[in-house]
């Protein structure tokens, strides 16, 4: 099994920054794509940013130029640096990791979610 632990959410003023982290642990054979999604109240969960094992990144148009996704493969951790935050970025942020547990197949695993609130 694979466990994901997220950290770094909180309350920040508009224009501020936050850095989210998501660390994977467990009986991991390999990790493929890692990424971040978010869900605001009353809205569907949406993609924020992803990064492949080769380092190719993909961003939602709404966060391009403000957010940066990165990963430390040795630490099995994905990060989301969020700058120039706006009130519309307020949401619960979830990490998703495509990982293969030992003796199993590649499966998508989700973190527990971390609240990001952008407000003055």
Coordinates of N, CA and C in Angstrom, one line a residue, residues 4-7 19-25 28 31 34-36 51 69-80 95 97:
X4 N -0.1 8.8 1.4 CA 0.3 10.2 1.1 C 0.0 11.1 2.3
X5 N 0.9 11.9 2.6 CA 0.7 12.9 3.7 C 1.0 14.3 3.1
X6 N 0.0 15.1 3.2 CA 0.1 16.5 2.7 C 0.4 17.5 3.9
X7 N 1.1 18.6 3.5 CA 1.3 19.6 4.5 C 1.5 20.9 3.8
X19 N 3.6 27.0 0.2 CA 4.2 25.9 -0.4 C 3.6 24.6 0.1
X20 N 3.0 23.8 -0.7 CA 2.4 22.6 -0.3 C 3.4 21.4 -0.6
X21 N 3.4 20.4 0.3 CA 4.2 19.2 0.1 C 3.3 18.0 0.3
X22 N 3.7 17.0 -0.4 CA 3.0 15.7 -0.4 C 4.0 14.6 -0.4
X23 N 4.2 13.8 0.7 CA 5.2 12.8 0.7 C 4.5 11.4 0.7
X24 N 5.1 10.6 -0.2 CA 4.6 9.2 -0.3 C 5.4 8.2 0.5
X25 N 4.8 7.2 1.0 CA 5.5 6.2 1.8 C 4.7 4.9 1.7
X28 N 6.5 0.9 -1.9 CA 6.5 1.5 -3.2 C 7.5 0.9 -4.1
X31 N 7.1 5.2 -8.8 CA 6.2 6.3 -8.8 C 6.2 6.9 -10.2
X34 N 3.0 12.7 -10.6 CA 2.5 13.2 -9.4 C 1.8 14.6 -9.7
X35 N 0.9 14.9 -8.9 CA 0.2 16.2 -9.2 C -0.7 16.7 -8.1
X36 N -1.3 17.8 -8.4 CA -2.1 18.5 -7.4 C -3.5 18.8 -8.1
X51 N 3.3 16.6 -12.8 CA 4.6 16.5 -13.2 C 4.9 15.0 -13.4
X69 N 5.1 23.4 -9.9 CA 5.1 22.0 -9.4 C 6.5 21.5 -9.5
X70 N 6.9 20.7 -8.5 CA 8.3 20.1 -8.6 C 8.2 18.8 -7.8
X71 N 9.2 18.0 -8.0 CA 9.3 16.8 -7.2 C 10.7 16.4 -6.9
X72 N 10.8 15.7 -5.7 CA 12.1 15.1 -5.3 C 11.9 13.6 -5.3
X73 N 12.4 13.0 -6.3 CA 12.1 11.6 -6.5 C 12.7 10.7 -5.4
X74 N 13.9 11.2 -4.9 CA 14.6 10.5 -3.8 C 13.8 10.5 -2.5
X75 N 13.1 11.6 -2.3 CA 12.2 11.7 -1.1 C 10.8 11.3 -1.4
X76 N 10.5 10.9 -2.6 CA 9.1 10.5 -3.0 C 8.1 11.7 -2.6
X77 N 8.5 12.9 -2.9 CA 7.7 14.0 -2.5 C 7.4 15.0 -3.7
X78 N 6.2 15.5 -3.7 CA 5.8 16.5 -4.7 C 5.5 17.8 -4.0
X79 N 5.9 18.9 -4.7 CA 5.7 20.2 -4.1 C 4.8 21.0 -5.0
X80 N 4.1 22.0 -4.4 CA 3.4 23.0 -5.2 C 3.7 24.4 -4.5
X95 N -3.2 16.1 -3.3 CA -2.2 15.5 -4.2 C -2.6 14.2 -4.7
X97 N -0.9 10.7 -6.7 CA 0.3 10.1 -7.1 C -0.1 8.7 -7.8

